[in-house]
């Protein structure tokens, strides 16, 4: 059964006199055992996942059941911020102004600015590329520091634009990070790196794993709270 995706649906909520529009992305998963929904903070939309035999009606029933919660979560999202000249983007938790220098080759991040060259049409992509490069530059020494403390190796690092996880560690030792972490405060980035490096000793979330994390990142609990509160806003940038 084909599903329209995305689809704008008018939700009727008793507290509101008029239906509220909601963008829904439908996904079908062979591994899903039940209908589920989640908020995609990057798009301000709802993602409804259906198991193989479930249809749109089952998804709509779940959406209508949780309509008030859905709209509350979406309305609480930070407004989107695009990459444009003059816009402010955090780097290491500090505001940096985007500047365009047509004569510049490459990019520069620092001194409160993100400066990129090239044609204005490609500015958003160049800013994202500059932030990816800055993320890699900051993550590499943290990987080395934490890996040395735990006496482990990290064979490869990947940068992605993930929506649900800030980092991941594969069984082969490859560690992936969301490049958007470069926008978080340095101590938060340090925690995520420590978390994933600790998986090189314990590929689980056991008490032994958390003991390694606490050793590497004493402020890990505060970092988890920061990501829970402010992480969705990072997904709205760019």
mmCIF file with all atom_site columns, C-alpha atoms in Angstrom, residues 38-237:
data_model
loop_
_atom_site.group_PDB
_atom_site.id
_atom_site.type_symbol
_atom_site.label_atom_id
_atom_site.label_alt_id
_atom_site.label_comp_id
_atom_site.label_asym_id
_atom_site.label_entity_id
_atom_site.label_seq_id
_atom_site.pdbx_PDB_ins_code
_atom_site.Cartn_x
_atom_site.Cartn_y
_atom_site.Cartn_z
_atom_site.occupancy
_atom_site.B_iso_or_equiv
_atom_site.pdbx_formal_charge
_atom_site.auth_seq_id
_atom_site.auth_comp_id
_atom_site.auth_asym_id
_atom_site.auth_atom_id
_atom_site.pdbx_PDB_model_num
ATOM 1   C CA . UNK A 1 38  ? 7.926  10.642 16.818 1.00 0.00 ? 38  UNK A CA 1
ATOM 2   C CA . UNK A 1 39  ? 8.681  14.305 16.238 1.00 0.00 ? 39  UNK A CA 1
ATOM 3   C CA . UNK A 1 40  ? 11.331 15.257 13.685 1.00 0.00 ? 40  UNK A CA 1
ATOM 4   C CA . UNK A 1 41  ? 12.662 18.517 15.166 1.00 0.00 ? 41  UNK A CA 1
ATOM 5   C CA . UNK A 1 42  ? 14.674 19.367 12.054 1.00 0.00 ? 42  UNK A CA 1
ATOM 6   C CA . UNK A 1 43  ? 11.508 19.652 9.950  1.00 0.00 ? 43  UNK A CA 1
ATOM 7   C CA . UNK A 1 44  ? 8.918  20.336 12.616 1.00 0.00 ? 44  UNK A CA 1
ATOM 8   C CA . UNK A 1 45  ? 7.022  17.300 11.383 1.00 0.00 ? 45  UNK A CA 1
ATOM 9   C CA . UNK A 1 46  ? 5.667  13.999 12.660 1.00 0.00 ? 46  UNK A CA 1
ATOM 10  C CA . UNK A 1 47  ? 7.094  10.697 11.499 1.00 0.00 ? 47  UNK A CA 1
ATOM 11  C CA . UNK A 1 48  ? 4.684  7.770  11.728 1.00 0.00 ? 48  UNK A CA 1
ATOM 12  C CA . UNK A 1 49  ? 6.191  4.314  11.333 1.00 0.00 ? 49  UNK A CA 1
ATOM 13  C CA . UNK A 1 50  ? 3.960  1.431  10.314 1.00 0.00 ? 50  UNK A CA 1
ATOM 14  C CA . UNK A 1 51  ? 4.665  -2.306 10.500 1.00 0.00 ? 51  UNK A CA 1
ATOM 15  C CA . UNK A 1 52  ? 4.128  -4.285 7.266  1.00 0.00 ? 52  UNK A CA 1
ATOM 16  C CA . UNK A 1 53  ? 0.433  -5.096 7.781  1.00 0.00 ? 53  UNK A CA 1
ATOM 17  C CA . UNK A 1 54  ? -0.693 -1.796 9.287  1.00 0.00 ? 54  UNK A CA 1
ATOM 18  C CA . UNK A 1 55  ? -2.408 0.815  7.138  1.00 0.00 ? 55  UNK A CA 1
ATOM 19  C CA . UNK A 1 56  ? -2.857 4.562  7.204  1.00 0.00 ? 56  UNK A CA 1
ATOM 20  C CA . UNK A 1 57  ? -5.986 4.216  9.344  1.00 0.00 ? 57  UNK A CA 1
ATOM 21  C CA . UNK A 1 58  ? -3.951 2.751  12.218 1.00 0.00 ? 58  UNK A CA 1
ATOM 22  C CA . UNK A 1 59  ? -1.443 5.569  11.946 1.00 0.00 ? 59  UNK A CA 1
ATOM 23  C CA . UNK A 1 60  ? -4.178 8.196  11.927 1.00 0.00 ? 60  UNK A CA 1
ATOM 24  C CA . UNK A 1 61  ? -5.758 6.641  15.011 1.00 0.00 ? 61  UNK A CA 1
ATOM 25  C CA . UNK A 1 62  ? -2.476 6.977  16.911 1.00 0.00 ? 62  UNK A CA 1
ATOM 26  C CA . UNK A 1 63  ? -1.936 10.520 15.627 1.00 0.00 ? 63  UNK A CA 1
ATOM 27  C CA . UNK A 1 64  ? -5.415 11.647 16.658 1.00 0.00 ? 64  UNK A CA 1
ATOM 28  C CA . UNK A 1 65  ? -5.014 10.015 20.061 1.00 0.00 ? 65  UNK A CA 1
ATOM 29  C CA . UNK A 1 66  ? -1.867 12.037 20.719 1.00 0.00 ? 66  UNK A CA 1
ATOM 30  C CA . UNK A 1 67  ? -2.786 15.146 18.705 1.00 0.00 ? 67  UNK A CA 1
ATOM 31  C CA . UNK A 1 68  ? -2.527 17.570 21.623 1.00 0.00 ? 68  UNK A CA 1
ATOM 32  C CA . UNK A 1 69  ? 0.892  16.216 22.638 1.00 0.00 ? 69  UNK A CA 1
ATOM 33  C CA . UNK A 1 70  ? 2.122  16.379 19.040 1.00 0.00 ? 70  UNK A CA 1
ATOM 34  C CA . UNK A 1 71  ? 1.134  20.003 18.559 1.00 0.00 ? 71  UNK A CA 1
ATOM 35  C CA . UNK A 1 72  ? 2.534  20.951 21.974 1.00 0.00 ? 72  UNK A CA 1
ATOM 36  C CA . UNK A 1 73  ? 5.900  19.442 21.058 1.00 0.00 ? 73  UNK A CA 1
ATOM 37  C CA . UNK A 1 74  ? 5.971  21.056 17.613 1.00 0.00 ? 74  UNK A CA 1
ATOM 38  C CA . UNK A 1 75  ? 4.960  24.491 18.897 1.00 0.00 ? 75  UNK A CA 1
ATOM 39  C CA . UNK A 1 76  ? 7.742  24.284 21.514 1.00 0.00 ? 76  UNK A CA 1
ATOM 40  C CA . UNK A 1 77  ? 10.434 23.832 18.861 1.00 0.00 ? 77  UNK A CA 1
ATOM 41  C CA . UNK A 1 78  ? 12.875 26.643 18.286 1.00 0.00 ? 78  UNK A CA 1
ATOM 42  C CA . UNK A 1 79  ? 12.243 28.616 15.086 1.00 0.00 ? 79  UNK A CA 1
ATOM 43  C CA . UNK A 1 80  ? 14.317 27.458 12.111 1.00 0.00 ? 80  UNK A CA 1
ATOM 44  C CA . UNK A 1 81  ? 17.492 29.402 11.301 1.00 0.00 ? 81  UNK A CA 1
ATOM 45  C CA . UNK A 1 82  ? 18.865 29.363 7.781  1.00 0.00 ? 82  UNK A CA 1
ATOM 46  C CA . UNK A 1 83  ? 22.477 29.806 6.767  1.00 0.00 ? 83  UNK A CA 1
ATOM 47  C CA . UNK A 1 84  ? 22.546 33.330 5.359  1.00 0.00 ? 84  UNK A CA 1
ATOM 48  C CA . UNK A 1 85  ? 24.858 36.370 5.555  1.00 0.00 ? 85  UNK A CA 1
ATOM 49  C CA . UNK A 1 86  ? 24.418 38.092 8.914  1.00 0.00 ? 86  UNK A CA 1
ATOM 50  C CA . UNK A 1 87  ? 22.808 35.089 10.596 1.00 0.00 ? 87  UNK A CA 1
ATOM 51  C CA . UNK A 1 88  ? 24.244 33.935 13.912 1.00 0.00 ? 88  UNK A CA 1
ATOM 52  C CA . UNK A 1 89  ? 25.248 30.307 14.371 1.00 0.00 ? 89  UNK A CA 1
ATOM 53  C CA . UNK A 1 90  ? 26.786 28.903 17.558 1.00 0.00 ? 90  UNK A CA 1
ATOM 54  C CA . UNK A 1 91  ? 30.197 27.271 17.363 1.00 0.00 ? 91  UNK A CA 1
ATOM 55  C CA . UNK A 1 92  ? 31.353 25.706 20.607 1.00 0.00 ? 92  UNK A CA 1
ATOM 56  C CA . UNK A 1 93  ? 28.292 27.309 22.176 1.00 0.00 ? 93  UNK A CA 1
ATOM 57  C CA . UNK A 1 94  ? 29.428 30.822 21.213 1.00 0.00 ? 94  UNK A CA 1
ATOM 58  C CA . UNK A 1 95  ? 27.634 32.945 18.571 1.00 0.00 ? 95  UNK A CA 1
ATOM 59  C CA . UNK A 1 96  ? 29.387 33.286 15.230 1.00 0.00 ? 96  UNK A CA 1
ATOM 60  C CA . UNK A 1 97  ? 28.156 35.579 12.454 1.00 0.00 ? 97  UNK A CA 1
ATOM 61  C CA . UNK A 1 98  ? 28.015 34.203 8.908  1.00 0.00 ? 98  UNK A CA 1
ATOM 62  C CA . UNK A 1 99  ? 29.906 36.412 6.467  1.00 0.00 ? 99  UNK A CA 1
ATOM 63  C CA . UNK A 1 100 ? 30.294 36.081 2.717  1.00 0.00 ? 100 UNK A CA 1
ATOM 64  C CA . UNK A 1 101 ? 33.537 37.108 1.039  1.00 0.00 ? 101 UNK A CA 1
ATOM 65  C CA . UNK A 1 102 ? 33.262 36.475 -2.724 1.00 0.00 ? 102 UNK A CA 1
ATOM 66  C CA . UNK A 1 103 ? 37.022 36.786 -3.180 1.00 0.00 ? 103 UNK A CA 1
ATOM 67  C CA . UNK A 1 104 ? 37.846 34.266 -0.473 1.00 0.00 ? 104 UNK A CA 1
ATOM 68  C CA . UNK A 1 105 ? 38.928 30.748 -1.324 1.00 0.00 ? 105 UNK A CA 1
ATOM 69  C CA . UNK A 1 106 ? 37.744 28.097 1.122  1.00 0.00 ? 106 UNK A CA 1
ATOM 70  C CA . UNK A 1 107 ? 36.355 29.106 4.508  1.00 0.00 ? 107 UNK A CA 1
ATOM 71  C CA . UNK A 1 108 ? 37.359 30.271 7.977  1.00 0.00 ? 108 UNK A CA 1
ATOM 72  C CA . UNK A 1 109 ? 35.743 29.618 11.350 1.00 0.00 ? 109 UNK A CA 1
ATOM 73  C CA . UNK A 1 110 ? 36.896 31.662 14.325 1.00 0.00 ? 110 UNK A CA 1
ATOM 74  C CA . UNK A 1 111 ? 36.978 35.072 15.980 1.00 0.00 ? 111 UNK A CA 1
ATOM 75  C CA . UNK A 1 112 ? 33.201 35.099 16.182 1.00 0.00 ? 112 UNK A CA 1
ATOM 76  C CA . UNK A 1 113 ? 32.651 34.565 12.457 1.00 0.00 ? 113 UNK A CA 1
ATOM 77  C CA . UNK A 1 114 ? 32.102 31.919 9.812  1.00 0.00 ? 114 UNK A CA 1
ATOM 78  C CA . UNK A 1 115 ? 33.514 33.341 6.594  1.00 0.00 ? 115 UNK A CA 1
ATOM 79  C CA . UNK A 1 116 ? 32.949 31.555 3.280  1.00 0.00 ? 116 UNK A CA 1
ATOM 80  C CA . UNK A 1 117 ? 33.701 32.486 -0.318 1.00 0.00 ? 117 UNK A CA 1
ATOM 81  C CA . UNK A 1 118 ? 32.331 31.464 -3.677 1.00 0.00 ? 118 UNK A CA 1
ATOM 82  C CA . UNK A 1 119 ? 29.039 32.244 -5.377 1.00 0.00 ? 119 UNK A CA 1
ATOM 83  C CA . UNK A 1 120 ? 26.250 33.421 -3.022 1.00 0.00 ? 120 UNK A CA 1
ATOM 84  C CA . UNK A 1 121 ? 24.008 30.654 -4.346 1.00 0.00 ? 121 UNK A CA 1
ATOM 85  C CA . UNK A 1 122 ? 26.229 28.050 -2.701 1.00 0.00 ? 122 UNK A CA 1
ATOM 86  C CA . UNK A 1 123 ? 26.635 29.842 0.637  1.00 0.00 ? 123 UNK A CA 1
ATOM 87  C CA . UNK A 1 124 ? 24.411 27.468 2.705  1.00 0.00 ? 124 UNK A CA 1
ATOM 88  C CA . UNK A 1 125 ? 26.308 24.435 1.485  1.00 0.00 ? 125 UNK A CA 1
ATOM 89  C CA . UNK A 1 126 ? 29.673 26.099 2.074  1.00 0.00 ? 126 UNK A CA 1
ATOM 90  C CA . UNK A 1 127 ? 28.718 27.068 5.619  1.00 0.00 ? 127 UNK A CA 1
ATOM 91  C CA . UNK A 1 128 ? 27.642 23.487 6.337  1.00 0.00 ? 128 UNK A CA 1
ATOM 92  C CA . UNK A 1 129 ? 30.928 22.221 4.865  1.00 0.00 ? 129 UNK A CA 1
ATOM 93  C CA . UNK A 1 130 ? 32.885 24.676 7.019  1.00 0.00 ? 130 UNK A CA 1
ATOM 94  C CA . UNK A 1 131 ? 31.083 23.488 10.147 1.00 0.00 ? 131 UNK A CA 1
ATOM 95  C CA . UNK A 1 132 ? 31.704 19.856 9.239  1.00 0.00 ? 132 UNK A CA 1
ATOM 96  C CA . UNK A 1 133 ? 35.409 20.576 8.859  1.00 0.00 ? 133 UNK A CA 1
ATOM 97  C CA . UNK A 1 134 ? 35.472 22.439 12.171 1.00 0.00 ? 134 UNK A CA 1
ATOM 98  C CA . UNK A 1 135 ? 33.669 19.547 13.855 1.00 0.00 ? 135 UNK A CA 1
ATOM 99  C CA . UNK A 1 136 ? 36.276 17.097 12.582 1.00 0.00 ? 136 UNK A CA 1
ATOM 100 C CA . UNK A 1 137 ? 39.093 19.398 13.696 1.00 0.00 ? 137 UNK A CA 1
ATOM 101 C CA . UNK A 1 138 ? 37.662 19.570 17.228 1.00 0.00 ? 138 UNK A CA 1
ATOM 102 C CA . UNK A 1 139 ? 36.668 15.917 17.543 1.00 0.00 ? 139 UNK A CA 1
ATOM 103 C CA . UNK A 1 140 ? 39.978 14.378 16.436 1.00 0.00 ? 140 UNK A CA 1
ATOM 104 C CA . UNK A 1 141 ? 42.043 15.453 19.487 1.00 0.00 ? 141 UNK A CA 1
ATOM 105 C CA . UNK A 1 142 ? 39.215 14.494 21.850 1.00 0.00 ? 142 UNK A CA 1
ATOM 106 C CA . UNK A 1 143 ? 39.134 11.019 20.312 1.00 0.00 ? 143 UNK A CA 1
ATOM 107 C CA . UNK A 1 144 ? 42.891 10.719 20.789 1.00 0.00 ? 144 UNK A CA 1
ATOM 108 C CA . UNK A 1 145 ? 42.722 11.898 24.409 1.00 0.00 ? 145 UNK A CA 1
ATOM 109 C CA . UNK A 1 146 ? 39.916 9.597  25.496 1.00 0.00 ? 146 UNK A CA 1
ATOM 110 C CA . UNK A 1 147 ? 41.174 6.601  23.518 1.00 0.00 ? 147 UNK A CA 1
ATOM 111 C CA . UNK A 1 148 ? 44.566 6.933  25.210 1.00 0.00 ? 148 UNK A CA 1
ATOM 112 C CA . UNK A 1 149 ? 42.971 7.014  28.659 1.00 0.00 ? 149 UNK A CA 1
ATOM 113 C CA . UNK A 1 150 ? 41.025 3.819  27.976 1.00 0.00 ? 150 UNK A CA 1
ATOM 114 C CA . UNK A 1 151 ? 43.864 2.208  26.022 1.00 0.00 ? 151 UNK A CA 1
ATOM 115 C CA . UNK A 1 152 ? 41.687 1.578  22.969 1.00 0.00 ? 152 UNK A CA 1
ATOM 116 C CA . UNK A 1 153 ? 41.898 2.443  19.282 1.00 0.00 ? 153 UNK A CA 1
ATOM 117 C CA . UNK A 1 154 ? 39.390 4.125  16.989 1.00 0.00 ? 154 UNK A CA 1
ATOM 118 C CA . UNK A 1 155 ? 40.029 2.969  13.414 1.00 0.00 ? 155 UNK A CA 1
ATOM 119 C CA . UNK A 1 156 ? 37.770 5.480  11.679 1.00 0.00 ? 156 UNK A CA 1
ATOM 120 C CA . UNK A 1 157 ? 35.635 8.562  12.326 1.00 0.00 ? 157 UNK A CA 1
ATOM 121 C CA . UNK A 1 158 ? 32.566 9.535  10.308 1.00 0.00 ? 158 UNK A CA 1
ATOM 122 C CA . UNK A 1 159 ? 30.538 12.740 10.332 1.00 0.00 ? 159 UNK A CA 1
ATOM 123 C CA . UNK A 1 160 ? 26.841 12.555 9.512  1.00 0.00 ? 160 UNK A CA 1
ATOM 124 C CA . UNK A 1 161 ? 23.684 14.643 9.794  1.00 0.00 ? 161 UNK A CA 1
ATOM 125 C CA . UNK A 1 162 ? 21.723 12.249 11.973 1.00 0.00 ? 162 UNK A CA 1
ATOM 126 C CA . UNK A 1 163 ? 18.330 13.196 13.410 1.00 0.00 ? 163 UNK A CA 1
ATOM 127 C CA . UNK A 1 164 ? 17.979 10.811 16.346 1.00 0.00 ? 164 UNK A CA 1
ATOM 128 C CA . UNK A 1 165 ? 21.488 10.073 17.646 1.00 0.00 ? 165 UNK A CA 1
ATOM 129 C CA . UNK A 1 166 ? 24.399 12.386 18.336 1.00 0.00 ? 166 UNK A CA 1
ATOM 130 C CA . UNK A 1 167 ? 26.929 9.597  18.023 1.00 0.00 ? 167 UNK A CA 1
ATOM 131 C CA . UNK A 1 168 ? 27.270 5.877  17.417 1.00 0.00 ? 168 UNK A CA 1
ATOM 132 C CA . UNK A 1 169 ? 29.959 3.206  17.633 1.00 0.00 ? 169 UNK A CA 1
ATOM 133 C CA . UNK A 1 170 ? 29.894 0.301  15.189 1.00 0.00 ? 170 UNK A CA 1
ATOM 134 C CA . UNK A 1 171 ? 31.118 -3.198 16.073 1.00 0.00 ? 171 UNK A CA 1
ATOM 135 C CA . UNK A 1 172 ? 34.172 -2.639 13.849 1.00 0.00 ? 172 UNK A CA 1
ATOM 136 C CA . UNK A 1 173 ? 35.167 0.366  15.958 1.00 0.00 ? 173 UNK A CA 1
ATOM 137 C CA . UNK A 1 174 ? 34.083 3.084  13.536 1.00 0.00 ? 174 UNK A CA 1
ATOM 138 C CA . UNK A 1 175 ? 32.619 6.022  15.432 1.00 0.00 ? 175 UNK A CA 1
ATOM 139 C CA . UNK A 1 176 ? 30.132 8.390  13.806 1.00 0.00 ? 176 UNK A CA 1
ATOM 140 C CA . UNK A 1 177 ? 29.059 11.810 15.051 1.00 0.00 ? 177 UNK A CA 1
ATOM 141 C CA . UNK A 1 178 ? 26.521 14.410 14.064 1.00 0.00 ? 178 UNK A CA 1
ATOM 142 C CA . UNK A 1 179 ? 28.484 17.351 12.697 1.00 0.00 ? 179 UNK A CA 1
ATOM 143 C CA . UNK A 1 180 ? 25.958 19.599 14.457 1.00 0.00 ? 180 UNK A CA 1
ATOM 144 C CA . UNK A 1 181 ? 27.704 18.863 17.737 1.00 0.00 ? 181 UNK A CA 1
ATOM 145 C CA . UNK A 1 182 ? 30.237 21.525 16.757 1.00 0.00 ? 182 UNK A CA 1
ATOM 146 C CA . UNK A 1 183 ? 27.528 24.045 17.644 1.00 0.00 ? 183 UNK A CA 1
ATOM 147 C CA . UNK A 1 184 ? 27.180 22.726 21.204 1.00 0.00 ? 184 UNK A CA 1
ATOM 148 C CA . UNK A 1 185 ? 29.397 23.923 24.076 1.00 0.00 ? 185 UNK A CA 1
ATOM 149 C CA . UNK A 1 186 ? 32.822 22.301 24.137 1.00 0.00 ? 186 UNK A CA 1
ATOM 150 C CA . UNK A 1 187 ? 32.105 20.311 27.314 1.00 0.00 ? 187 UNK A CA 1
ATOM 151 C CA . UNK A 1 188 ? 28.998 18.807 25.707 1.00 0.00 ? 188 UNK A CA 1
ATOM 152 C CA . UNK A 1 189 ? 30.950 17.772 22.615 1.00 0.00 ? 189 UNK A CA 1
ATOM 153 C CA . UNK A 1 190 ? 33.605 16.303 24.889 1.00 0.00 ? 190 UNK A CA 1
ATOM 154 C CA . UNK A 1 191 ? 30.960 14.180 26.637 1.00 0.00 ? 191 UNK A CA 1
ATOM 155 C CA . UNK A 1 192 ? 29.567 12.751 23.388 1.00 0.00 ? 192 UNK A CA 1
ATOM 156 C CA . UNK A 1 193 ? 33.061 11.857 22.212 1.00 0.00 ? 193 UNK A CA 1
ATOM 157 C CA . UNK A 1 194 ? 33.819 10.252 25.593 1.00 0.00 ? 194 UNK A CA 1
ATOM 158 C CA . UNK A 1 195 ? 30.530 8.327  25.421 1.00 0.00 ? 195 UNK A CA 1
ATOM 159 C CA . UNK A 1 196 ? 31.325 6.814  22.043 1.00 0.00 ? 196 UNK A CA 1
ATOM 160 C CA . UNK A 1 197 ? 34.975 6.078  22.862 1.00 0.00 ? 197 UNK A CA 1
ATOM 161 C CA . UNK A 1 198 ? 33.805 4.270  26.008 1.00 0.00 ? 198 UNK A CA 1
ATOM 162 C CA . UNK A 1 199 ? 31.887 1.912  23.725 1.00 0.00 ? 199 UNK A CA 1
ATOM 163 C CA . UNK A 1 200 ? 35.258 0.686  22.486 1.00 0.00 ? 200 UNK A CA 1
ATOM 164 C CA . UNK A 1 201 ? 35.589 -0.940 25.907 1.00 0.00 ? 201 UNK A CA 1
ATOM 165 C CA . UNK A 1 202 ? 31.925 -1.791 26.463 1.00 0.00 ? 202 UNK A CA 1
ATOM 166 C CA . UNK A 1 203 ? 29.591 -2.003 23.473 1.00 0.00 ? 203 UNK A CA 1
ATOM 167 C CA . UNK A 1 204 ? 26.581 -1.657 25.749 1.00 0.00 ? 204 UNK A CA 1
ATOM 168 C CA . UNK A 1 205 ? 25.195 0.664  28.424 1.00 0.00 ? 205 UNK A CA 1
ATOM 169 C CA . UNK A 1 206 ? 26.116 -1.417 31.453 1.00 0.00 ? 206 UNK A CA 1
ATOM 170 C CA . UNK A 1 207 ? 27.353 -0.048 34.759 1.00 0.00 ? 207 UNK A CA 1
ATOM 171 C CA . UNK A 1 208 ? 30.900 -0.761 33.586 1.00 0.00 ? 208 UNK A CA 1
ATOM 172 C CA . UNK A 1 209 ? 30.289 1.399  30.508 1.00 0.00 ? 209 UNK A CA 1
ATOM 173 C CA . UNK A 1 210 ? 28.990 4.329  32.560 1.00 0.00 ? 210 UNK A CA 1
ATOM 174 C CA . UNK A 1 211 ? 31.948 4.034  34.903 1.00 0.00 ? 211 UNK A CA 1
ATOM 175 C CA . UNK A 1 212 ? 34.231 4.603  31.907 1.00 0.00 ? 212 UNK A CA 1
ATOM 176 C CA . UNK A 1 213 ? 32.126 7.590  30.812 1.00 0.00 ? 213 UNK A CA 1
ATOM 177 C CA . UNK A 1 214 ? 32.263 9.128  34.297 1.00 0.00 ? 214 UNK A CA 1
ATOM 178 C CA . UNK A 1 215 ? 36.037 8.753  34.311 1.00 0.00 ? 215 UNK A CA 1
ATOM 179 C CA . UNK A 1 216 ? 36.401 10.463 30.936 1.00 0.00 ? 216 UNK A CA 1
ATOM 180 C CA . UNK A 1 217 ? 33.685 13.087 31.358 1.00 0.00 ? 217 UNK A CA 1
ATOM 181 C CA . UNK A 1 218 ? 32.895 14.073 34.973 1.00 0.00 ? 218 UNK A CA 1
ATOM 182 C CA . UNK A 1 219 ? 30.162 16.447 33.724 1.00 0.00 ? 219 UNK A CA 1
ATOM 183 C CA . UNK A 1 220 ? 28.388 13.767 31.698 1.00 0.00 ? 220 UNK A CA 1
ATOM 184 C CA . UNK A 1 221 ? 25.054 14.076 33.522 1.00 0.00 ? 221 UNK A CA 1
ATOM 185 C CA . UNK A 1 222 ? 24.909 17.833 32.904 1.00 0.00 ? 222 UNK A CA 1
ATOM 186 C CA . UNK A 1 223 ? 25.833 17.240 29.244 1.00 0.00 ? 223 UNK A CA 1
ATOM 187 C CA . UNK A 1 224 ? 23.003 14.739 28.848 1.00 0.00 ? 224 UNK A CA 1
ATOM 188 C CA . UNK A 1 225 ? 20.589 17.299 30.303 1.00 0.00 ? 225 UNK A CA 1
ATOM 189 C CA . UNK A 1 226 ? 21.916 20.001 27.954 1.00 0.00 ? 226 UNK A CA 1
ATOM 190 C CA . UNK A 1 227 ? 21.377 17.826 24.891 1.00 0.00 ? 227 UNK A CA 1
ATOM 191 C CA . UNK A 1 228 ? 17.896 16.906 26.047 1.00 0.00 ? 228 UNK A CA 1
ATOM 192 C CA . UNK A 1 229 ? 16.938 20.560 26.486 1.00 0.00 ? 229 UNK A CA 1
ATOM 193 C CA . UNK A 1 230 ? 18.867 22.277 23.691 1.00 0.00 ? 230 UNK A CA 1
ATOM 194 C CA . UNK A 1 231 ? 19.768 19.529 21.230 1.00 0.00 ? 231 UNK A CA 1
ATOM 195 C CA . UNK A 1 232 ? 16.533 19.801 19.188 1.00 0.00 ? 232 UNK A CA 1
ATOM 196 C CA . UNK A 1 233 ? 17.306 23.468 18.474 1.00 0.00 ? 233 UNK A CA 1
ATOM 197 C CA . UNK A 1 234 ? 20.581 22.463 16.795 1.00 0.00 ? 234 UNK A CA 1
ATOM 198 C CA . UNK A 1 235 ? 18.574 20.392 14.321 1.00 0.00 ? 235 UNK A CA 1
ATOM 199 C CA . UNK A 1 236 ? 16.660 23.526 13.327 1.00 0.00 ? 236 UNK A CA 1
ATOM 200 C CA . UNK A 1 237 ? 19.774 25.367 12.180 1.00 0.00 ? 237 UNK A CA 1
#
